PDB file of C-alpha atoms in Angstrom:
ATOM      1  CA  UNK A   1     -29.405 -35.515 -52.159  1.00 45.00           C
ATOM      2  CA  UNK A   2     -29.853 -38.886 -53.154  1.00 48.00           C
ATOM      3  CA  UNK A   3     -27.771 -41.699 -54.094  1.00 49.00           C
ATOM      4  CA  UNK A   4     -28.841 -45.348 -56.515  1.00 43.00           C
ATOM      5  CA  UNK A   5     -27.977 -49.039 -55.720  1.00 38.00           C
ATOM      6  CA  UNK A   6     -26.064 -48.635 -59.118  1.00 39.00           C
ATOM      7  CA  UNK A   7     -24.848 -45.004 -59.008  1.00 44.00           C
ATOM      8  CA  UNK A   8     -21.208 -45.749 -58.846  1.00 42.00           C
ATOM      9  CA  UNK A   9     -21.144 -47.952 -62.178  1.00 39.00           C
ATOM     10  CA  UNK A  10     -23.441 -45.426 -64.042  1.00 41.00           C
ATOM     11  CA  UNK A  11     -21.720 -43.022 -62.852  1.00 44.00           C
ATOM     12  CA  UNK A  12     -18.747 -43.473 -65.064  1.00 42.00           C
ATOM     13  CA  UNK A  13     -20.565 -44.693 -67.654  1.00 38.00           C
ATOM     14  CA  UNK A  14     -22.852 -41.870 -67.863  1.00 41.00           C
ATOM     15  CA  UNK A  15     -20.230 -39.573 -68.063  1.00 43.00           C
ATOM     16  CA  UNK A  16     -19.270 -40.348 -71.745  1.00 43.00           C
ATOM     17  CA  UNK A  17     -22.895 -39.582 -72.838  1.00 45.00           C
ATOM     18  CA  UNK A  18     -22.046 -36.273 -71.286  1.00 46.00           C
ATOM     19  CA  UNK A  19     -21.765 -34.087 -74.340  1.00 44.00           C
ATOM     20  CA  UNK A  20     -18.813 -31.813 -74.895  1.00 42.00           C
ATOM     21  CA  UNK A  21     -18.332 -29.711 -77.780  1.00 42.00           C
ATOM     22  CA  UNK A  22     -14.875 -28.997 -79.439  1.00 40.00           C
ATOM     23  CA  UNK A  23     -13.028 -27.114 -77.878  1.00 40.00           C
ATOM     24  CA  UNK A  24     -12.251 -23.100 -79.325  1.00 46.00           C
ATOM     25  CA  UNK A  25     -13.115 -19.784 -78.845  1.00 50.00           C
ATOM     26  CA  UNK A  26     -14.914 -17.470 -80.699  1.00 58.00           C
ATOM     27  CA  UNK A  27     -13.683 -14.052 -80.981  1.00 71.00           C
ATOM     28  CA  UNK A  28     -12.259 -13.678 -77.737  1.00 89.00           C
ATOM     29  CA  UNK A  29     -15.962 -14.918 -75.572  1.00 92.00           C
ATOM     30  CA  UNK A  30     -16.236 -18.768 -74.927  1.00 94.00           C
ATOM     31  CA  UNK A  31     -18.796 -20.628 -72.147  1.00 94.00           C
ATOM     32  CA  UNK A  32     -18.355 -23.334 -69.871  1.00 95.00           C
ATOM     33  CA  UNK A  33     -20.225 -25.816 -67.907  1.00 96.00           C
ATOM     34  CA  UNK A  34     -18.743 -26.588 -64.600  1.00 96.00           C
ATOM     35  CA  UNK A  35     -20.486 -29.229 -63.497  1.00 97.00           C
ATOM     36  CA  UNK A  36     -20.166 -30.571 -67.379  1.00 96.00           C
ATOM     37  CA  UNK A  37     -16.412 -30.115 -66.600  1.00 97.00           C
ATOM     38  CA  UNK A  38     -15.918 -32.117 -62.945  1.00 98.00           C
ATOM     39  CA  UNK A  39     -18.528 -34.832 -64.354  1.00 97.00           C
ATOM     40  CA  UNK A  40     -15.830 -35.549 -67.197  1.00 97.00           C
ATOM     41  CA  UNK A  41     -12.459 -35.328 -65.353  1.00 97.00           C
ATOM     42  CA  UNK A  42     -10.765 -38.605 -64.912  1.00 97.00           C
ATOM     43  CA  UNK A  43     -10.157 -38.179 -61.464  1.00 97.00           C
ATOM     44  CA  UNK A  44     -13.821 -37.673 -60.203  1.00 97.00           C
ATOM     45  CA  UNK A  45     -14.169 -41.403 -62.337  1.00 97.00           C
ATOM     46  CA  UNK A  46     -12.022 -43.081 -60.699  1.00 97.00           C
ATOM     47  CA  UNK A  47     -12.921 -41.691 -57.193  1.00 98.00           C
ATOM     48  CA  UNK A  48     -16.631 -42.782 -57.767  1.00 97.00           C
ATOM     49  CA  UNK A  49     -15.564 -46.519 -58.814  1.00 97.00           C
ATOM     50  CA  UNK A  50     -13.558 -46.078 -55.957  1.00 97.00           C
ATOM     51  CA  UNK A  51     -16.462 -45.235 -53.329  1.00 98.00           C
ATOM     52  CA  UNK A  52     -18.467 -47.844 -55.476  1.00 97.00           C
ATOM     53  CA  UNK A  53     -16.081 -50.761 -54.008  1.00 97.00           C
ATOM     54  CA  UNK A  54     -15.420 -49.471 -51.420  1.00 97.00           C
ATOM     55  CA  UNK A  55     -19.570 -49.137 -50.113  1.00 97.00           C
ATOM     56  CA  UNK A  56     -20.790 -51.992 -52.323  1.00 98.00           C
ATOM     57  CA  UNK A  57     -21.784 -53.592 -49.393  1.00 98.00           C
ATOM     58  CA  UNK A  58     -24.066 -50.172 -48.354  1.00 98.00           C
ATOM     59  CA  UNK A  59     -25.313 -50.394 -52.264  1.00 96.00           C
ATOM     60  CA  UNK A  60     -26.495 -54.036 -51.890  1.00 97.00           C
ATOM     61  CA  UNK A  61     -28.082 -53.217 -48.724  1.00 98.00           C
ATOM     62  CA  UNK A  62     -30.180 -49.738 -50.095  1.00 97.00           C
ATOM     63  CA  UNK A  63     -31.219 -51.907 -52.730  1.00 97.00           C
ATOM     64  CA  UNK A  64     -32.626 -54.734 -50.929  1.00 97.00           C
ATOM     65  CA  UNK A  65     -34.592 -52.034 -48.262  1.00 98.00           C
ATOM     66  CA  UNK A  66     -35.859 -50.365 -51.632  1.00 97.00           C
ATOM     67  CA  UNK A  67     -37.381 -53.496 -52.661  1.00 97.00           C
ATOM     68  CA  UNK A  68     -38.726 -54.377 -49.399  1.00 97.00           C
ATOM     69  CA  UNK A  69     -40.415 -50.642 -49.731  1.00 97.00           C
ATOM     70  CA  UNK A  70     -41.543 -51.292 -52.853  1.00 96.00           C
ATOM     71  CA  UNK A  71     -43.046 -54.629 -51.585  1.00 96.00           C
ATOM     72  CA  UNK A  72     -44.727 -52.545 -48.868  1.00 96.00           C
ATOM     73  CA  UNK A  73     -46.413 -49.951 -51.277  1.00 95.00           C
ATOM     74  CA  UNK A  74     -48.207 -52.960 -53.222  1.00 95.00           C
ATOM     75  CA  UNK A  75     -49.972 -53.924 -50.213  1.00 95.00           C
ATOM     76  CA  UNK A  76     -50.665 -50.346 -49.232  1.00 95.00           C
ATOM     77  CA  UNK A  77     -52.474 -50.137 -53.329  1.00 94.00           C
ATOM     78  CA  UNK A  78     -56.013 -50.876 -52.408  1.00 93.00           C
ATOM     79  CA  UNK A  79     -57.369 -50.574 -56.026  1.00 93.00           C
ATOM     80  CA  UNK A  80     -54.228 -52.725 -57.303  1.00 93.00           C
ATOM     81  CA  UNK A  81     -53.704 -49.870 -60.187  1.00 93.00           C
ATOM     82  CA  UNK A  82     -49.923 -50.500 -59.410  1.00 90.00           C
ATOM     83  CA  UNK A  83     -49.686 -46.773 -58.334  1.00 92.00           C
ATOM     84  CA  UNK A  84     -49.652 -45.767 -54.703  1.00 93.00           C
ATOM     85  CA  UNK A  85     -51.679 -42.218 -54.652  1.00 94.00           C
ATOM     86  CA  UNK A  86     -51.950 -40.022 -51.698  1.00 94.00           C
ATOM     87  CA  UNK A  87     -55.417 -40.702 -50.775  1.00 95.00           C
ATOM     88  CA  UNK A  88     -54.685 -44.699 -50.585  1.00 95.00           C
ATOM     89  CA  UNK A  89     -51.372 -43.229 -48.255  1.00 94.00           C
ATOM     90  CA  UNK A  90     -53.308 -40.928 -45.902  1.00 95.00           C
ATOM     91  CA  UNK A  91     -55.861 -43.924 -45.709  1.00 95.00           C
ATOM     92  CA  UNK A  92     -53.166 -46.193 -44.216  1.00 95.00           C
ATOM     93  CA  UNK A  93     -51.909 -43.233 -42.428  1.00 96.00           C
ATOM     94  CA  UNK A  94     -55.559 -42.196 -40.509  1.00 95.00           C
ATOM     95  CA  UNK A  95     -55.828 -46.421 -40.378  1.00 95.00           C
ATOM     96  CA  UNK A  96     -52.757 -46.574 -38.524  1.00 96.00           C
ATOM     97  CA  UNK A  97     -51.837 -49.403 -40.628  1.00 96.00           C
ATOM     98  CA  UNK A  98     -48.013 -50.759 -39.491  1.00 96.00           C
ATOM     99  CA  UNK A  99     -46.392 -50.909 -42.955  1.00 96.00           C
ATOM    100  CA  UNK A 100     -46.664 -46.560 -42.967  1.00 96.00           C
ATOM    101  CA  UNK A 101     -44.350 -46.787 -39.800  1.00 96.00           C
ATOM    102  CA  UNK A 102     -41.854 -49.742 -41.027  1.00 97.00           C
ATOM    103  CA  UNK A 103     -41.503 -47.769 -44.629  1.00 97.00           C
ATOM    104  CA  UNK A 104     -40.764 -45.017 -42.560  1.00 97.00           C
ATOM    105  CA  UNK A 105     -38.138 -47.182 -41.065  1.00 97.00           C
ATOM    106  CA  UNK A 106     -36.807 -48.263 -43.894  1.00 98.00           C
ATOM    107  CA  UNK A 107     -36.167 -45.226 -45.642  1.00 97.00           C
ATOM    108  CA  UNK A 108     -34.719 -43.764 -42.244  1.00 98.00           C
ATOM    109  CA  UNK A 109     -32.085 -46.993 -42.802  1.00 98.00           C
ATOM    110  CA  UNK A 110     -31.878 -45.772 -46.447  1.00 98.00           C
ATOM    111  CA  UNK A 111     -30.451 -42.198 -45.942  1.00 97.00           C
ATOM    112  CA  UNK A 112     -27.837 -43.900 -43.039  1.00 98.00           C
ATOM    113  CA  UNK A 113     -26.771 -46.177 -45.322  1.00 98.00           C
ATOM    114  CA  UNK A 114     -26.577 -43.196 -48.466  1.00 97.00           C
ATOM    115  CA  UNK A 115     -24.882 -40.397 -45.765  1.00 97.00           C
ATOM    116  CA  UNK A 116     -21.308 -41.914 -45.881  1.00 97.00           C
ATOM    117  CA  UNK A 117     -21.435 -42.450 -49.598  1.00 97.00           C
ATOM    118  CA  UNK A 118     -22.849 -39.165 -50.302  1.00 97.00           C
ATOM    119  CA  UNK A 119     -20.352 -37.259 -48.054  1.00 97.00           C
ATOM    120  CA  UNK A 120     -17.279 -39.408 -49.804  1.00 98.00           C
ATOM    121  CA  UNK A 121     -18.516 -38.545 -53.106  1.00 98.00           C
ATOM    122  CA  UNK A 122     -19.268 -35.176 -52.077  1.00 98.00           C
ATOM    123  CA  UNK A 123     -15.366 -35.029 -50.966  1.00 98.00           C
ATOM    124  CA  UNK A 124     -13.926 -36.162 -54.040  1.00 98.00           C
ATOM    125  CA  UNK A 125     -16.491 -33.316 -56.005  1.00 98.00           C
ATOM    126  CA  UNK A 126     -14.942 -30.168 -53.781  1.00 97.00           C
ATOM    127  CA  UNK A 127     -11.084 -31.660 -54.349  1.00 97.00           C
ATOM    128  CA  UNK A 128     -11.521 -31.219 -57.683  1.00 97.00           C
ATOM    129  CA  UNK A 129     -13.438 -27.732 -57.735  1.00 97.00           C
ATOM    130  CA  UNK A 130     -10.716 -26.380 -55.766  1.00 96.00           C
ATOM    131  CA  UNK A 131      -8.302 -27.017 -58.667  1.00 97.00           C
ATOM    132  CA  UNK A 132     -11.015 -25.700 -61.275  1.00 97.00           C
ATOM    133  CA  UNK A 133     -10.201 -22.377 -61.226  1.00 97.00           C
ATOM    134  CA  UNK A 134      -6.374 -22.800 -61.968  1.00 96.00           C
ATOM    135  CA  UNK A 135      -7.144 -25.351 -65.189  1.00 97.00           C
ATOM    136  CA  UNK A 136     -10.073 -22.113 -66.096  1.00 97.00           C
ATOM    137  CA  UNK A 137      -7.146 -19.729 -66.112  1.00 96.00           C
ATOM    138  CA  UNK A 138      -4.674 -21.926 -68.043  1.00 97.00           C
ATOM    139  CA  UNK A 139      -7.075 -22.721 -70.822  1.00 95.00           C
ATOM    140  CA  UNK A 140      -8.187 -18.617 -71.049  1.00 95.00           C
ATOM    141  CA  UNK A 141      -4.191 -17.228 -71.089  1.00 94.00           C
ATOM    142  CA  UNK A 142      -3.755 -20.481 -73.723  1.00 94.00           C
ATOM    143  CA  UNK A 143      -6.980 -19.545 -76.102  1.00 92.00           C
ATOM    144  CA  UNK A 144      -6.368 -16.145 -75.575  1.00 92.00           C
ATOM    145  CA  UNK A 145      -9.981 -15.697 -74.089  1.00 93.00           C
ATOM    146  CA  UNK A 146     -11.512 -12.460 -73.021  1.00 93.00           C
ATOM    147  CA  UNK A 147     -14.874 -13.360 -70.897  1.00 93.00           C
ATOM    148  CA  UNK A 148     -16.353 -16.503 -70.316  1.00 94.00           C
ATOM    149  CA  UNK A 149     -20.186 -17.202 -69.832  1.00 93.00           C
ATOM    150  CA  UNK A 150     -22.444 -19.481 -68.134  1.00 91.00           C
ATOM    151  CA  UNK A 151     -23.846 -21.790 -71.161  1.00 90.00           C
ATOM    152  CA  UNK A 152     -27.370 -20.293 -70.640  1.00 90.00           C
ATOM    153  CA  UNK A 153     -26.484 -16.679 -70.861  1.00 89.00           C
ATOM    154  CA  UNK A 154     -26.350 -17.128 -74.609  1.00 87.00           C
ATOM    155  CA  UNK A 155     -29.583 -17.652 -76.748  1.00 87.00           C
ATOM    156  CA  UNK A 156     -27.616 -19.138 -79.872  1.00 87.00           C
ATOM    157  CA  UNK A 157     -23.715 -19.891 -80.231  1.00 83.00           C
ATOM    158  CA  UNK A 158     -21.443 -22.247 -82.451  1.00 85.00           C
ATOM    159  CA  UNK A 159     -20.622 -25.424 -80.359  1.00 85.00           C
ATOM    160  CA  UNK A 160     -16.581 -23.901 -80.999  1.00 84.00           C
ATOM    161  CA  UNK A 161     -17.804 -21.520 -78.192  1.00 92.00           C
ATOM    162  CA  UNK A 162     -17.314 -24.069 -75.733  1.00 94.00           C
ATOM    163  CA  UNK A 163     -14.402 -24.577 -73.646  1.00 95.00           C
ATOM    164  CA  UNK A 164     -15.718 -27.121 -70.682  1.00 96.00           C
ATOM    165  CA  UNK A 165     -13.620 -29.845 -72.575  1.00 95.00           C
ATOM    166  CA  UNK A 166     -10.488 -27.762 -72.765  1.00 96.00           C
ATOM    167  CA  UNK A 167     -10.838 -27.286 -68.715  1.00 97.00           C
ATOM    168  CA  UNK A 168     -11.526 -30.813 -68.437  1.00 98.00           C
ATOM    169  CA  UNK A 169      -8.457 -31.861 -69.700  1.00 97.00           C
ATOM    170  CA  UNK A 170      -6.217 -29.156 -67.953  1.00 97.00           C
ATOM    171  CA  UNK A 171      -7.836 -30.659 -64.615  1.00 98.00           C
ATOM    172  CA  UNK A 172      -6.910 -33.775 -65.661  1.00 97.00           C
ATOM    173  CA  UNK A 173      -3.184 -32.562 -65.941  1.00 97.00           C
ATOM    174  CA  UNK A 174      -3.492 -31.293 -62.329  1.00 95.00           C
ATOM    175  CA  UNK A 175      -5.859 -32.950 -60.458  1.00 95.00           C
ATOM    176  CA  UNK A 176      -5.257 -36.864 -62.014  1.00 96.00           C
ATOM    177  CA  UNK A 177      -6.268 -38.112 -58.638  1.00 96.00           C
ATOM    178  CA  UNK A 178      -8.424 -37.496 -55.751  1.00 96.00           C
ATOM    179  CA  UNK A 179      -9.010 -38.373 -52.106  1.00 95.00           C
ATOM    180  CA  UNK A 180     -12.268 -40.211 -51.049  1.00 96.00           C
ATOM    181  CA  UNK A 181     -11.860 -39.954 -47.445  1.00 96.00           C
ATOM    182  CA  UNK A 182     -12.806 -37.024 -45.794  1.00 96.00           C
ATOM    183  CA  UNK A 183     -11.340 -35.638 -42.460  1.00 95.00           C
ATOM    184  CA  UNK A 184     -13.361 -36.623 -39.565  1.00 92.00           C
ATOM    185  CA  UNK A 185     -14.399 -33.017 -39.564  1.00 94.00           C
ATOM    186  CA  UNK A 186     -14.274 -32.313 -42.480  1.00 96.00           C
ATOM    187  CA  UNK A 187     -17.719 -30.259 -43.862  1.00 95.00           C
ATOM    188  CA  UNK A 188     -18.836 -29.256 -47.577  1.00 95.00           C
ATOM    189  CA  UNK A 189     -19.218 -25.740 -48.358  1.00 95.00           C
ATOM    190  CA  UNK A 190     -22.849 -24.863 -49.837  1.00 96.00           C
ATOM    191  CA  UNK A 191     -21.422 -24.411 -53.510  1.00 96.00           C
ATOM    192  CA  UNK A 192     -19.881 -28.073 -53.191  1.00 96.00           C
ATOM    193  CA  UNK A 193     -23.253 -29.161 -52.469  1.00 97.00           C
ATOM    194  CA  UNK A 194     -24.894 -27.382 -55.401  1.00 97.00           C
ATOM    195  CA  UNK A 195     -22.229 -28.393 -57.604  1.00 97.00           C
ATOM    196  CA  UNK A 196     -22.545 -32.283 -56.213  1.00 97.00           C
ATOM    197  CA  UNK A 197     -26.325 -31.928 -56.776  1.00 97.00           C
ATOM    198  CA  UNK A 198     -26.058 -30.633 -60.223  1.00 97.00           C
ATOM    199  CA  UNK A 199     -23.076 -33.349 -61.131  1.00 97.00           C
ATOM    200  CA  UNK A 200     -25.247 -36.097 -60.223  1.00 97.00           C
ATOM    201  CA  UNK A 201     -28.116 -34.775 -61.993  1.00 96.00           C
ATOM    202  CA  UNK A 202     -26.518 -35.199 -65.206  1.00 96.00           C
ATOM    203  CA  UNK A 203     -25.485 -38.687 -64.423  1.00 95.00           C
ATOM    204  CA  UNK A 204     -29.289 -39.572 -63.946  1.00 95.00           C
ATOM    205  CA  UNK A 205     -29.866 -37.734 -67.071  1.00 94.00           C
ATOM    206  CA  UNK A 206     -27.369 -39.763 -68.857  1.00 93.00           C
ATOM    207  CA  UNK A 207     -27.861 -43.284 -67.371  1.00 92.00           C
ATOM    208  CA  UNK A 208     -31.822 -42.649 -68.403  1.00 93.00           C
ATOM    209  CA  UNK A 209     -30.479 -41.772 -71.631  1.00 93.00           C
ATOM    210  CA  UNK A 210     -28.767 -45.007 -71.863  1.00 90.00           C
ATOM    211  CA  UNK A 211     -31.560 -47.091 -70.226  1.00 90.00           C
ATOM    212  CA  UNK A 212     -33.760 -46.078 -72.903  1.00 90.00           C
ATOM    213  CA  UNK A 213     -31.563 -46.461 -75.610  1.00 90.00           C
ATOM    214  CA  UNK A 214     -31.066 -50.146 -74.257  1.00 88.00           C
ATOM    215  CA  UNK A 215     -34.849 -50.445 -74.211  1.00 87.00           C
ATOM    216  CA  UNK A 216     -35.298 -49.381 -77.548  1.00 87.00           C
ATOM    217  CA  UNK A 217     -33.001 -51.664 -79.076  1.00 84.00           C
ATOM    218  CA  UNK A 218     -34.122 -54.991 -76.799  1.00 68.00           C
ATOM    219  CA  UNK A 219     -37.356 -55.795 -78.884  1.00 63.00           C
ATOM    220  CA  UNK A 220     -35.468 -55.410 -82.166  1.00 54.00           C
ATOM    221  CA  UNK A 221     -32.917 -58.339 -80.574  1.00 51.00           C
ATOM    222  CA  UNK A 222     -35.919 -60.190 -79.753  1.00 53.00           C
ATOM    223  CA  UNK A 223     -37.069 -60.089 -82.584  1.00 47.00           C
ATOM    224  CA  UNK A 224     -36.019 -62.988 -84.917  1.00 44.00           C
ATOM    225  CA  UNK A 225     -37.039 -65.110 -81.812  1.00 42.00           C
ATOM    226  CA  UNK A 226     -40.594 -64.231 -82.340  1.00 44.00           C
ATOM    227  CA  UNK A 227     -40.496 -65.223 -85.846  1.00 41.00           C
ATOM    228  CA  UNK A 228     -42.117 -68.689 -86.099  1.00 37.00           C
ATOM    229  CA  UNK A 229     -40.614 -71.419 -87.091  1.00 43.00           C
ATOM    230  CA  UNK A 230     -41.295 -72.284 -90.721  1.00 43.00           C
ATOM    231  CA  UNK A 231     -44.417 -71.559 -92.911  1.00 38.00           C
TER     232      UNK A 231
END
């Protein structure tokens, strides 16, 4: 599991680039996506801007080690190709050069810093899964809904076929809020860890979706100051 300097602020923007399809059934068989359906509740949005202020301190701090990493892996690129390969890393390694052992440090620092963040977010996920199947069964007794699929058991079906949206919002009748803090005991179950994993996977998806889009349009900004400045 991994977390980003940024994750908590792209987390809830990311989750409008999420698509969603209307929601409807067709005759009687609909799908849903459940990690689609968690990503989009309210409640896991505001639990993850929570976190974010709550560990900005933690996200300032992973970001400045990451650069400091970064920093490291320049010096460790002996052909200055600005890609650290394997070979030039088992050279430093059988050279016992010290900047293997302080990266090593580092990202040691990195995952202590990312463990309390990760396990808060991870929290907020299983609150809301445990309220998923009650908003599943209110949506299939309202749309009068016979099975319901996983979205890749079908090869082709109209977007009406999807009902993540219409869960989404039922959670968001009964689950408008969640708690970040997790008992001092308190462990997630292996399918809250799958479902985490997949939930921020679609995030990254989504915030490189957005990054690009932001890229794309930059040099078309630019571009009126490249013009020159008369003939």
């Amino acid at each position: 599991m991994k977390t980003r300097n940024s994750a908590f602020a792209a987390a809830l923007l990311s989750a409008a680039v999420i698509s969603a399809p209307a929601s409807a059934q067709v005759a009687g068989i609909a799908t849903a996506d459940t990690s689609v359906v968690i990503a989009r509740t309210k409640a896991l949005g505001a639990a993850y801007q929570s976190i974010g202020t709550q560990y900005a301190t933690y996200a300032q701090q992973i970001q400045q080690k990451r650069k400091e990493i970064n920093d490291m892996n320049v010096q460790l690129d002996t052909n200055k190709d600005k890609e650290l390969t394997q070979a030039e890393l088992d050279a430093a390694v059988k050279a016992k050069n010290p900047l293997v052992a302080q990266i090593e440090a580092k990202q040691k620092e990195i995952g202590q810093l990312q463990d309390p963040i990760i396990k808060a977010q991870l929290y907020s996920v299983e609150q809301i899964a445990l309220k998923y199947e009650a908003a599943q069964q209110a949506v299939i007794a309202a749309k009068k809904i016979n099975i319901i699929l996983a979205p890749d058991a079908f090869v082709w079906a109209p977007d009406a076929v999807d009902v993540s949206a219409a869960i989404t919002a039922e959670l968001d009748k009964v689950a408008p809020t969640v708690g970040t803090t997790p008992p001092a005991d308190w462990r997630p179950s292996r399918q809250g860890a799958n479902l985490y994993q997949q939930i921020q996977q679609l995030f990254e998806n989504a915030a490189r979706v957005q990054a690009a889009q932001a890229a794309n349009q930059a040099p078309a900004a630019q571009t009126p100051a490249q013009q020159p400045d008369g003939r």
